[in-house]
Tab-separated table of C-alpha atoms in Angstrom:
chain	number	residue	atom	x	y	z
A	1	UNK	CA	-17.761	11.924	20.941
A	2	UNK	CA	-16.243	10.143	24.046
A	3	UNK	CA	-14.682	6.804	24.926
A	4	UNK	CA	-14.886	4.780	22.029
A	5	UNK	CA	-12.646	2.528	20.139
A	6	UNK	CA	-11.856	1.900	16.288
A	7	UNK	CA	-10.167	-1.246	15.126
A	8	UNK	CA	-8.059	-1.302	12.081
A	9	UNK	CA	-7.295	-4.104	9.592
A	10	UNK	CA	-3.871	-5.726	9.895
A	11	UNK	CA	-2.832	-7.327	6.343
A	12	UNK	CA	0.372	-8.987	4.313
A	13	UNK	CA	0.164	-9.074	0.567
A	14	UNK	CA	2.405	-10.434	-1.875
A	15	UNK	CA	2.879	-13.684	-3.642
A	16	UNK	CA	4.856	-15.421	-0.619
A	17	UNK	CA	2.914	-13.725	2.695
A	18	UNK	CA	1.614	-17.452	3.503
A	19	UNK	CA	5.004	-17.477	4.702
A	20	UNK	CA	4.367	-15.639	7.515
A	21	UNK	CA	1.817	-17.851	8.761
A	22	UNK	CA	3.636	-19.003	11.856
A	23	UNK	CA	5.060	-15.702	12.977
A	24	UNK	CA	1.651	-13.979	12.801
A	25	UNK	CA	-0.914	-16.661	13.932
A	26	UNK	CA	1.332	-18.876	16.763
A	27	UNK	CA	1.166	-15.916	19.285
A	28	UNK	CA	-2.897	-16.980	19.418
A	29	UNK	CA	-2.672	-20.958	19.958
A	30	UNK	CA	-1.340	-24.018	17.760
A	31	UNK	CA	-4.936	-26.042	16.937
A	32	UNK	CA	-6.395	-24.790	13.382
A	33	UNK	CA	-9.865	-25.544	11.865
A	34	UNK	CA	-9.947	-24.064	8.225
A	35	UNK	CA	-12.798	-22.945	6.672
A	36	UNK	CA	-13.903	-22.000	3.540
A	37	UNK	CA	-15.213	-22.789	-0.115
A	38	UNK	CA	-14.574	-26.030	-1.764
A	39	UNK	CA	-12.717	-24.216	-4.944
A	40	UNK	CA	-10.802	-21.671	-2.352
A	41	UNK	CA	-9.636	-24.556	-0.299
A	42	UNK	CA	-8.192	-26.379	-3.195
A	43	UNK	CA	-6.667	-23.985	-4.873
A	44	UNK	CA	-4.768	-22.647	-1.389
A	45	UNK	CA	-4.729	-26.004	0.707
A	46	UNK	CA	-1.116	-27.282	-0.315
A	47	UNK	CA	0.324	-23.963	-0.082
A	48	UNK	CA	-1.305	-23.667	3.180
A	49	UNK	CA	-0.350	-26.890	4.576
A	50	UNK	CA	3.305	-26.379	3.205
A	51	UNK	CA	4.043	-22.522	4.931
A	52	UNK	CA	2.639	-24.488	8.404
A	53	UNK	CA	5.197	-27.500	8.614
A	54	UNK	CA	7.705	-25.823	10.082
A	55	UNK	CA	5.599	-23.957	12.686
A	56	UNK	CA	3.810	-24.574	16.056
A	57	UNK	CA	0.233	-24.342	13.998
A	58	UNK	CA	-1.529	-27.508	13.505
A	59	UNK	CA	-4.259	-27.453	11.396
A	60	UNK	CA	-7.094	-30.030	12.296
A	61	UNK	CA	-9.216	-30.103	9.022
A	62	UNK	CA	-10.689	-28.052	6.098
A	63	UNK	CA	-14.135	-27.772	6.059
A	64	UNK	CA	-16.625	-26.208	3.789
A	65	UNK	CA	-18.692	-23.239	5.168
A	66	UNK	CA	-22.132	-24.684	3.605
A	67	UNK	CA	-22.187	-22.956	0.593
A	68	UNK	CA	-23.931	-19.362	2.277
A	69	UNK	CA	-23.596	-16.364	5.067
A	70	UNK	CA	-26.292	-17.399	6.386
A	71	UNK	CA	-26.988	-18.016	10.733
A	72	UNK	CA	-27.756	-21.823	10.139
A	73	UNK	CA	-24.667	-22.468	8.729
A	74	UNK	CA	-22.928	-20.452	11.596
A	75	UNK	CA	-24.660	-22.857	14.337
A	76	UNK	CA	-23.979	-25.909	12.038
A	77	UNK	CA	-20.184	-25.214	12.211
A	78	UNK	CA	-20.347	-24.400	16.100
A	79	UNK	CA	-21.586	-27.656	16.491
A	80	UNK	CA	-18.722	-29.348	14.752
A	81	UNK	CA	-16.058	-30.964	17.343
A	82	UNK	CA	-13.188	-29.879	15.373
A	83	UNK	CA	-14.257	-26.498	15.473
A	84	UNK	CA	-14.684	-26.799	19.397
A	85	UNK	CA	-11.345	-27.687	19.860
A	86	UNK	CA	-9.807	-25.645	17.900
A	87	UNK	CA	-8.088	-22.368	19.210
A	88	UNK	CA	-8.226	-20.146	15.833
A	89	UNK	CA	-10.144	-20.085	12.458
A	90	UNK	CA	-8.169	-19.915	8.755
A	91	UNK	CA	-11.170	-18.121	6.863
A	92	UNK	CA	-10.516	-19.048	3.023
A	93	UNK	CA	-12.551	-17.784	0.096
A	94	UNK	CA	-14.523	-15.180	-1.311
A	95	UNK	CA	-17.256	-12.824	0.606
A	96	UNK	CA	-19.923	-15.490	1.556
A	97	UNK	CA	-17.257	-17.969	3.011
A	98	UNK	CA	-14.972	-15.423	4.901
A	99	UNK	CA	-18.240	-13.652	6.457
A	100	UNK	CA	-19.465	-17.509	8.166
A	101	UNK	CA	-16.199	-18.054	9.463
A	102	UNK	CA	-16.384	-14.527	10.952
A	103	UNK	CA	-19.516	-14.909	12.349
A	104	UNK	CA	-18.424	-17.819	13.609
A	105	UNK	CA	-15.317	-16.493	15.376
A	106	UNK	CA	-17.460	-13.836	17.284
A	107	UNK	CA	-20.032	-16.472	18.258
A	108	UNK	CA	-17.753	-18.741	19.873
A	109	UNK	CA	-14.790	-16.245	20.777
A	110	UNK	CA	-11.980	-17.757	18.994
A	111	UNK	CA	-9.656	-15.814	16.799
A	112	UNK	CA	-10.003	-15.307	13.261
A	113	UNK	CA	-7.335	-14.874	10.269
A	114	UNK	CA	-8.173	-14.521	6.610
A	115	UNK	CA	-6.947	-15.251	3.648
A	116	UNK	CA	-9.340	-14.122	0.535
A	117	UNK	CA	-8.567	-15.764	-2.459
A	118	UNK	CA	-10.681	-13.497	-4.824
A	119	UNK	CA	-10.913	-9.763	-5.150
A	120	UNK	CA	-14.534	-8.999	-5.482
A	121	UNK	CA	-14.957	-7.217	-2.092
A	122	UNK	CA	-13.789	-6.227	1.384
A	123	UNK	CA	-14.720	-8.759	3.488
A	124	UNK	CA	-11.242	-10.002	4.553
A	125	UNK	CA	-10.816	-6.559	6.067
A	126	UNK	CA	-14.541	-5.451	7.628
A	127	UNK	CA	-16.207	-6.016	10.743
A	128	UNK	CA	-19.023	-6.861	9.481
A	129	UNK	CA	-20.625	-10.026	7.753
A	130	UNK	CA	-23.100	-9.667	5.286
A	131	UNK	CA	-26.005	-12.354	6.284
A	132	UNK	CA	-28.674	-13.911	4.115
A	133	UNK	CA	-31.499	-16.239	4.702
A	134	UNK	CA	-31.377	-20.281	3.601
A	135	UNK	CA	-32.686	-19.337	0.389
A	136	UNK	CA	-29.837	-16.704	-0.667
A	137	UNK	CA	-32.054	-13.667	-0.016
A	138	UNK	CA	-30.423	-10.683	1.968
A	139	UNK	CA	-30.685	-10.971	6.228
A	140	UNK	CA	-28.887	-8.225	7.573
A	141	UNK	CA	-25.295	-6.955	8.254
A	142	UNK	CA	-23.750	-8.865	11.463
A	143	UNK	CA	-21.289	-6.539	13.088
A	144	UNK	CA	-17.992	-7.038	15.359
A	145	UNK	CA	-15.951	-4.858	17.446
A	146	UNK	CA	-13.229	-5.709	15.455
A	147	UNK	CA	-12.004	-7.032	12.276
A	148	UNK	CA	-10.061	-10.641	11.586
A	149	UNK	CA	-6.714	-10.434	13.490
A	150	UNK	CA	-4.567	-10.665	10.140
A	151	UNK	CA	-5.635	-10.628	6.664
A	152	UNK	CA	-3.295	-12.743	3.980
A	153	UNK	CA	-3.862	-11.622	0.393
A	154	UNK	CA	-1.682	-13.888	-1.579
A	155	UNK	CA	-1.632	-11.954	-4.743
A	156	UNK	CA	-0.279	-15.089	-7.603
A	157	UNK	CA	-3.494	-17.004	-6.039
A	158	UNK	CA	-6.597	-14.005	-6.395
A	159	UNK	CA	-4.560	-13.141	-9.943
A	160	UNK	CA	-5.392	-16.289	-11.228
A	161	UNK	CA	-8.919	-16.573	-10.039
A	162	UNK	CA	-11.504	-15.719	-12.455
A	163	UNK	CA	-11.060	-12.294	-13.747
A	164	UNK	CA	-14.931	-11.303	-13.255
A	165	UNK	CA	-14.013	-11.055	-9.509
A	166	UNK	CA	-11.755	-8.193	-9.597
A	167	UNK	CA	-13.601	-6.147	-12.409
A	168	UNK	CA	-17.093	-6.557	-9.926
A	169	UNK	CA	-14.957	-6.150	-7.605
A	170	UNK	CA	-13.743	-2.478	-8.884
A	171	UNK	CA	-16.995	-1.143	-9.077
A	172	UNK	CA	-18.465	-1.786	-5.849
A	173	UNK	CA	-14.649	-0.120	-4.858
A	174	UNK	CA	-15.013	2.818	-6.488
A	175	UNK	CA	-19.019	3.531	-5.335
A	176	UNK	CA	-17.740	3.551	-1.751
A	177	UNK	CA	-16.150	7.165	-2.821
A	178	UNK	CA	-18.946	8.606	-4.410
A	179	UNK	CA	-21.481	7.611	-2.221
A	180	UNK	CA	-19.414	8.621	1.005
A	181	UNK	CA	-18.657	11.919	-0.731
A	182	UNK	CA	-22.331	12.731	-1.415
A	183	UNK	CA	-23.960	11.542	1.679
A	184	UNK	CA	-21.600	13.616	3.927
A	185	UNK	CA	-21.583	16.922	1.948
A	186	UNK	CA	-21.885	20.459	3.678
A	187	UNK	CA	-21.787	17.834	7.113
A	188	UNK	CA	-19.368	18.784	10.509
A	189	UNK	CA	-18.375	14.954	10.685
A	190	UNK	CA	-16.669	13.317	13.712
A	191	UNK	CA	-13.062	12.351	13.239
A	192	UNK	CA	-13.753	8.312	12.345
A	193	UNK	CA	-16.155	9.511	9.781
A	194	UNK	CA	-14.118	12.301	8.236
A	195	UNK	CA	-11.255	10.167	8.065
A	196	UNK	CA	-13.402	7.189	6.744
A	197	UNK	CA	-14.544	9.863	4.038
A	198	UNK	CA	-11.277	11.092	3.308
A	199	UNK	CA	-9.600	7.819	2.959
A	200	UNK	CA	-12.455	6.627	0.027
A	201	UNK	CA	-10.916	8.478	-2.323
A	202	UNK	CA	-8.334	6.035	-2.208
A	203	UNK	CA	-11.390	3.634	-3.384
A	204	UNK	CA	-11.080	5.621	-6.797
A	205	UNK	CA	-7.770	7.134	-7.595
A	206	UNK	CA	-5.884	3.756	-7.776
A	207	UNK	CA	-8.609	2.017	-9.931
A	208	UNK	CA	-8.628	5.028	-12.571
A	209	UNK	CA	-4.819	4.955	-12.767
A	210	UNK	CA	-4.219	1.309	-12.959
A	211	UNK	CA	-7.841	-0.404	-13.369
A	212	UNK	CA	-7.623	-1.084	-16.883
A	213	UNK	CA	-3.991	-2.165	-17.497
A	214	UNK	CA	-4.826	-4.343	-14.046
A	215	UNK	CA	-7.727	-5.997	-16.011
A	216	UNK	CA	-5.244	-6.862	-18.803
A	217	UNK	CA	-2.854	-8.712	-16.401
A	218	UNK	CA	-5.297	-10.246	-14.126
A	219	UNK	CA	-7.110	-11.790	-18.047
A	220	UNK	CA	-3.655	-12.914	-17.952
A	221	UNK	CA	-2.972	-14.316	-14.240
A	222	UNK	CA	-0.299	-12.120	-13.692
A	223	UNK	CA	0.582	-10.310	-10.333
A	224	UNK	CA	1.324	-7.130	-11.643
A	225	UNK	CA	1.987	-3.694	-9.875
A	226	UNK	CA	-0.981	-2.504	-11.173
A	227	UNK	CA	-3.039	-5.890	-10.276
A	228	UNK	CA	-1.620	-5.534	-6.583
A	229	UNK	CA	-2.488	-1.857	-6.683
A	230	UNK	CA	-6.576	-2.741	-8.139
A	231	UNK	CA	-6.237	-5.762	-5.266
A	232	UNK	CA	-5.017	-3.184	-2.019
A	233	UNK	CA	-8.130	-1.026	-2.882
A	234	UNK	CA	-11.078	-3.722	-3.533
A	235	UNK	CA	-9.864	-5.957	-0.793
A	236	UNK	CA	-7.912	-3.589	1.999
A	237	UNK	CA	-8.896	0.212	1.458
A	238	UNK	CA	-12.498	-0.387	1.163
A	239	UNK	CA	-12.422	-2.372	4.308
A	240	UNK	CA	-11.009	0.563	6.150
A	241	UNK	CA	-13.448	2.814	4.683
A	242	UNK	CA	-16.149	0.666	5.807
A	243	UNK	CA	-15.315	-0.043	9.065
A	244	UNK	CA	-14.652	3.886	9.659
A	245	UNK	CA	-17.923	4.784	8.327
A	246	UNK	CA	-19.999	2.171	10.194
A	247	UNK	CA	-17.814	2.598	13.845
A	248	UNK	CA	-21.679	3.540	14.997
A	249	UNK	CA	-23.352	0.675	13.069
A	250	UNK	CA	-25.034	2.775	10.500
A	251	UNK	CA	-25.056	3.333	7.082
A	252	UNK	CA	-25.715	6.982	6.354
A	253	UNK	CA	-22.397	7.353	4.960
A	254	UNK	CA	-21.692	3.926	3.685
A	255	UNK	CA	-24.265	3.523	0.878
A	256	UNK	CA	-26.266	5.705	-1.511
A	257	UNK	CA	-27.526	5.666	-4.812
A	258	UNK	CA	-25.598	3.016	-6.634
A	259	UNK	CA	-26.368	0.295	-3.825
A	260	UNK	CA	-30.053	1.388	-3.769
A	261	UNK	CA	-30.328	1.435	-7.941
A	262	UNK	CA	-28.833	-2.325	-7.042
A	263	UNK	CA	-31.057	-3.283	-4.227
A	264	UNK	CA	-34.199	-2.321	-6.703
A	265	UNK	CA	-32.533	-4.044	-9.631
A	266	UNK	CA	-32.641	-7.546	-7.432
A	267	UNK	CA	-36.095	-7.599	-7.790
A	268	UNK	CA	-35.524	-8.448	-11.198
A	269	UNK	CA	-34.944	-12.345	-10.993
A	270	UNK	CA	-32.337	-12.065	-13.709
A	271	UNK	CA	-29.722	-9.430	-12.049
A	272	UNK	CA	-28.558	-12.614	-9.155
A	273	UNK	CA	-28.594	-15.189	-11.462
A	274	UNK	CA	-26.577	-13.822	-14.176
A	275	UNK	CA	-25.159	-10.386	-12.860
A	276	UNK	CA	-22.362	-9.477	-10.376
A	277	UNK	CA	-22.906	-7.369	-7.205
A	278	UNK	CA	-19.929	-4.819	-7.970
A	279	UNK	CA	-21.353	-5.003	-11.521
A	280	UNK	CA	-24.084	-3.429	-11.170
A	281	UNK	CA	-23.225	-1.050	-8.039
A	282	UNK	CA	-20.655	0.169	-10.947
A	283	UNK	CA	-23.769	1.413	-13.529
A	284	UNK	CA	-25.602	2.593	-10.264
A	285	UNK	CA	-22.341	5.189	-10.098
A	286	UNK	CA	-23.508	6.715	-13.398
A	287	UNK	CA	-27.211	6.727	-12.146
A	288	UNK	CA	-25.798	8.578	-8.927
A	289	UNK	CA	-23.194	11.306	-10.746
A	290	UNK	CA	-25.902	12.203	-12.911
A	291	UNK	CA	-28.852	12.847	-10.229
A	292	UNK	CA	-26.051	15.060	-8.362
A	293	UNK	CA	-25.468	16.845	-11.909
A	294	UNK	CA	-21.680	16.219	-11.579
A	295	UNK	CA	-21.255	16.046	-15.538
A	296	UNK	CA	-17.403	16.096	-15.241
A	297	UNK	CA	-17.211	13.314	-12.963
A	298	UNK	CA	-19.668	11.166	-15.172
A	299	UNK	CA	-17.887	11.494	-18.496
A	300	UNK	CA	-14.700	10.305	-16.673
A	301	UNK	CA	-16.661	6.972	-15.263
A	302	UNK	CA	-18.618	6.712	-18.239
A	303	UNK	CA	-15.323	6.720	-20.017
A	304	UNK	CA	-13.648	4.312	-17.212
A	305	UNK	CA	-16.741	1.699	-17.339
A	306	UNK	CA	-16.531	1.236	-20.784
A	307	UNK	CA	-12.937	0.740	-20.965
A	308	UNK	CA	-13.223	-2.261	-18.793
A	309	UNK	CA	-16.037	-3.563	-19.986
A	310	UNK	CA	-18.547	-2.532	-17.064
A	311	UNK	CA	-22.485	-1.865	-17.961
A	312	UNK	CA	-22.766	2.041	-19.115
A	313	UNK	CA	-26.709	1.236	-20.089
A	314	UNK	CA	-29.668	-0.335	-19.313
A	315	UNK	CA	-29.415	-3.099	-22.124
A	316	UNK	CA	-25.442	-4.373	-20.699
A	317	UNK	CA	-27.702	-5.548	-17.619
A	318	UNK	CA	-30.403	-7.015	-19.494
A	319	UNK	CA	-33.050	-4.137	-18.559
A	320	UNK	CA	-34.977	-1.179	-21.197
A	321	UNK	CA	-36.583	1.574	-21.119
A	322	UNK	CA	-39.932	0.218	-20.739
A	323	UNK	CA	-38.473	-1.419	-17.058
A	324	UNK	CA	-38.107	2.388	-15.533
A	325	UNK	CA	-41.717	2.668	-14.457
A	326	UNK	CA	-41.231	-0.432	-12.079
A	327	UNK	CA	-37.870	0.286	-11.416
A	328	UNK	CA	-37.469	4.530	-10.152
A	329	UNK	CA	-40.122	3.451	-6.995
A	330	UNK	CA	-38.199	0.921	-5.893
A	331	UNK	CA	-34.803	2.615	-6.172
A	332	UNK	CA	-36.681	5.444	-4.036
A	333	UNK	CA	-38.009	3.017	-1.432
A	334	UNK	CA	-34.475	2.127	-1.071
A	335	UNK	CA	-33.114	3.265	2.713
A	336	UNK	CA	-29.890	3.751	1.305
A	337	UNK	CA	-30.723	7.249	0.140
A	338	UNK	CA	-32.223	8.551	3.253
A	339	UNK	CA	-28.984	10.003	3.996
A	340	UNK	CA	-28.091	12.116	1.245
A	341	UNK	CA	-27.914	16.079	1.182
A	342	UNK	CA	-30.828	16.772	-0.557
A	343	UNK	CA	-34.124	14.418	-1.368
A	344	UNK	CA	-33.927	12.248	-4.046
A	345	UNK	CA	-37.063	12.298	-5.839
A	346	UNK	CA	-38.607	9.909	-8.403
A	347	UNK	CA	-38.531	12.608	-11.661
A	348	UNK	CA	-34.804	13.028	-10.580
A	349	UNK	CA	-33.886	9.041	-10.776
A	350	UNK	CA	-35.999	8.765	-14.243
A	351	UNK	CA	-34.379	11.512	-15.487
A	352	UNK	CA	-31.101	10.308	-14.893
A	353	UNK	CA	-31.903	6.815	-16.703
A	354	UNK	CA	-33.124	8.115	-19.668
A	355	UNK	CA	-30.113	11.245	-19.847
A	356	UNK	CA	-27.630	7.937	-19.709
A	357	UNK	CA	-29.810	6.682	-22.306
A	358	UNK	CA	-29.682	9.280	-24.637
A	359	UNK	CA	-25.676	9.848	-23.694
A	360	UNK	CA	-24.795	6.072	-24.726
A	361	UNK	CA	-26.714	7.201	-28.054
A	362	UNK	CA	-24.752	10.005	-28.984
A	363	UNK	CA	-21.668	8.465	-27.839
C-alpha cells in the first residue's frame, strides 16, 4: 500500500481537562455552537461555561441535536444561523449526539471537539458516525478522513452517569478483540490493520483486570483508577482500533460474530426497547468463542460476564430455546461474518446456543 494517510485521536482525561479548553480549541477560532443531548448539556453546561471565561472562546448557544444520528437532523442543524456563524462545534453527549455533531462538522467544514459524557462507546474518538433513519432503525456508517480534533473525557462527569453505560459499554469493548483476532487469522495484514489488530487487545486486558472493581466504583460515582482505566478502553482504545481497522472503509476486520448474533437479535422488538447495544454484543462474545472452539477463552468470559452482571444465556436477554430456529438464519445472513477464516455455518451457530445452554446448567 502507497500514499495514504491515518489520523489518530487526540484526547485529555481527568476530572479537571475542561480546563484546557482554551489552550486546545482557541488555535481554531473564538465563536462556539454546542451541541448535544438535553441531559449531557445540563449536567456539563456550567462547567463548560466556567473553564471558557477566561479564554478567547465564546460560545453562542447550546442546542439539542434532535434526539437521533440521523441525516435530517444533520441538515436541520446546518440550517440553524448560529451554527453558520460559528467557527467550531462542542459535541456533548453520548453516541447518537456526538455522531450528528460530527456529521455535521464534515458537512459544513468546521472543526469539531468532543466531550462524551457517558462511556458506552467510542464515538468521541472514531471517524465514523453511526446513522439511522427518522424512525431509529440503522442507515449506514458515515465516514471522515479524520476524527474530532480533541476529545475531553471528564472522568467525575461519565462516573456519575448511569452505571448501565459503562458496563454496555465494556462489552461492545471487549468484542472489538475477539472479533479482530478471528477475522484476521492466518492473514499477511498491512501495517494499519496489523497494528489496529494488535492494539485490540488493549480492548480486553484492561477490562478483565479492572472491569469489575470499576463497576463497583462507577455504582458508586467515583473516579477511580480502575474506572479511568474501564473509561480509556470503551471510550479511547476502541476508537483507535476502529479507525485502524476501517482506514479502507470496510469492515472485514471490525465486526464478526457478536455484532451479527446482535444485528439478528434486533429483529426481536424487545432487544431496543429494553436491552443495551454493548449488552448484548457482550453474550454474542460467548456465541463467537464457542463456534471458534476456544474453550479456555470462554470459561474466562463466561466467568467475567457473570461477575458483572452481563447476559451469559438466552433467558438474561429475554429469548429461549424455542427462539433459535428464527434466530441461527438471521445471525448467518448477517454480513458481518463474511470475513472470518473459515464459513460459519448454521449447525455451527445452533450448536453453540444450545452448548451455552447446557454450560449455564451445569454451572
Amino acid at each position: 500500500m502507497e500514499n495514504y494517510s491515518i489520523s489518530l485521536p487526540s484526547y485529555s482525561i481527568g476530572s479537571d481537562v475542561y480546563g484546557k479548553i482554551g489552550e486546545i480549541c482557541s488555535p481554531f477560532g473564538s465563536k462556539v455552537i454546542c451541541i448535544g443531548g438535553k441531559t449531557a448539556i445540563e449536567k456539563s453546561r456550567e462547567l463548560i461555561e466556567e473553564s471558557v471565561k477566561n479564554t478567547s472562546l465564546d460560545i453562542l448557544d447550546f442546542i439539542w441535536y434532535g434526539g437521533e444520528a440521523s441525516y435530517e437532523n444533520v441538515e436541520a442543524l446546518e440550517n440553524n444561523e448560529l451554527v453558520k456563524s460559528a467557527d467550531m462545534i462542542f459535541a456533548i453527549g453520548g453516541g447518537k449526539a456526538l455522531d450528528t455533531a460530527k456529521a455535521l462538522a464534515y458537512r459544513t467544514g468546521k472543526n469539531v471537539f468532543t466531550f462524551p459524557t457517558i462511556a458506552s462507546n467510542c464515538a468521541g474518538t472514531t471517524a465514523v458516525s453511526i446513522m439511522y433513519n427518522s424512525d431509529g432503525s440503522f442507515k449506514e456508517p458515515y465516514f471522515f478522513p479524520a476524527p474530532a480534533k480533541h476529545c475531553f473525557i471528564n472522568t467525575e462527569i461519565i462516573a456519575k452517569s448511569p452505571a448501565k453505560y459503562i458496563w454496555a459499554g465494556m462489552g461492545d469493548t471487549y468484542a472489538k478483540y475477539f472479533e479482530a483476532t478471528v477475522s484476521s487469522r492466518g492473514e499477511d495484514l498491512v501495517h494499519y490493520h496489523a497494528l489496529g489488530v494488535t492494539t485490540s487487545k488493549m480492548c480486553l486486558e484492561p477490562l478483565l483486570k479492572y472491569g469489575k472493581k470499576a463497576m463497583d466504583d462507577f455504582k458508586n460515582g467515583i473516579a477511580s483508577f480502575e474506572v479511568e482505566q474501564a473509561i480509556l478502553a470503551v471510550v479511547v482504545t476502541t476508537g483507535i482500533a476502529s479507525i485502524l481497522l476501517t482506514a479502507e472503509h470496510i469492515i472485514d476486520y471490525n465486526t464478526g460474530l457478536a455484532h451479527a448474533v446482535f444485528y439478528a437479535l434486533t429483529s426481536f422488538p424487545h432487544i431496543e426497547e429494553r436491552h443495551l447495544h454493548g449488552e448484548v454484543v457482550g453474550y454474542g462474545v460467548l456465541i463467537l468463542l464457542l463456534v471458534d472452539n476456544d474453550k479456555e477463552m470462554f470459561r474466562t468470559m463466561f466467568d467475567f460476564n457473570k461477575s458483572i452482571g452481563l447476559p451469559t444465556c438466552l433467558a438474561d436477554i429475554e429469548m429461549s430455546e424455542s427462539d433459535l430456529d428464527r434466530l441461527v438464519p438471521m445471525v448467518c445472513a448477517m454480513k458481518d461474518i463474511d470475513h472470518n477464516p473459515y464459513k460459519i455455518t448454521e449447525e455451527m451457530v445452533l450448536k453453540a446456543f444450545k452448548e451455552l445452554e447446557k454450560y449455564i446448567k451445569n454451572n
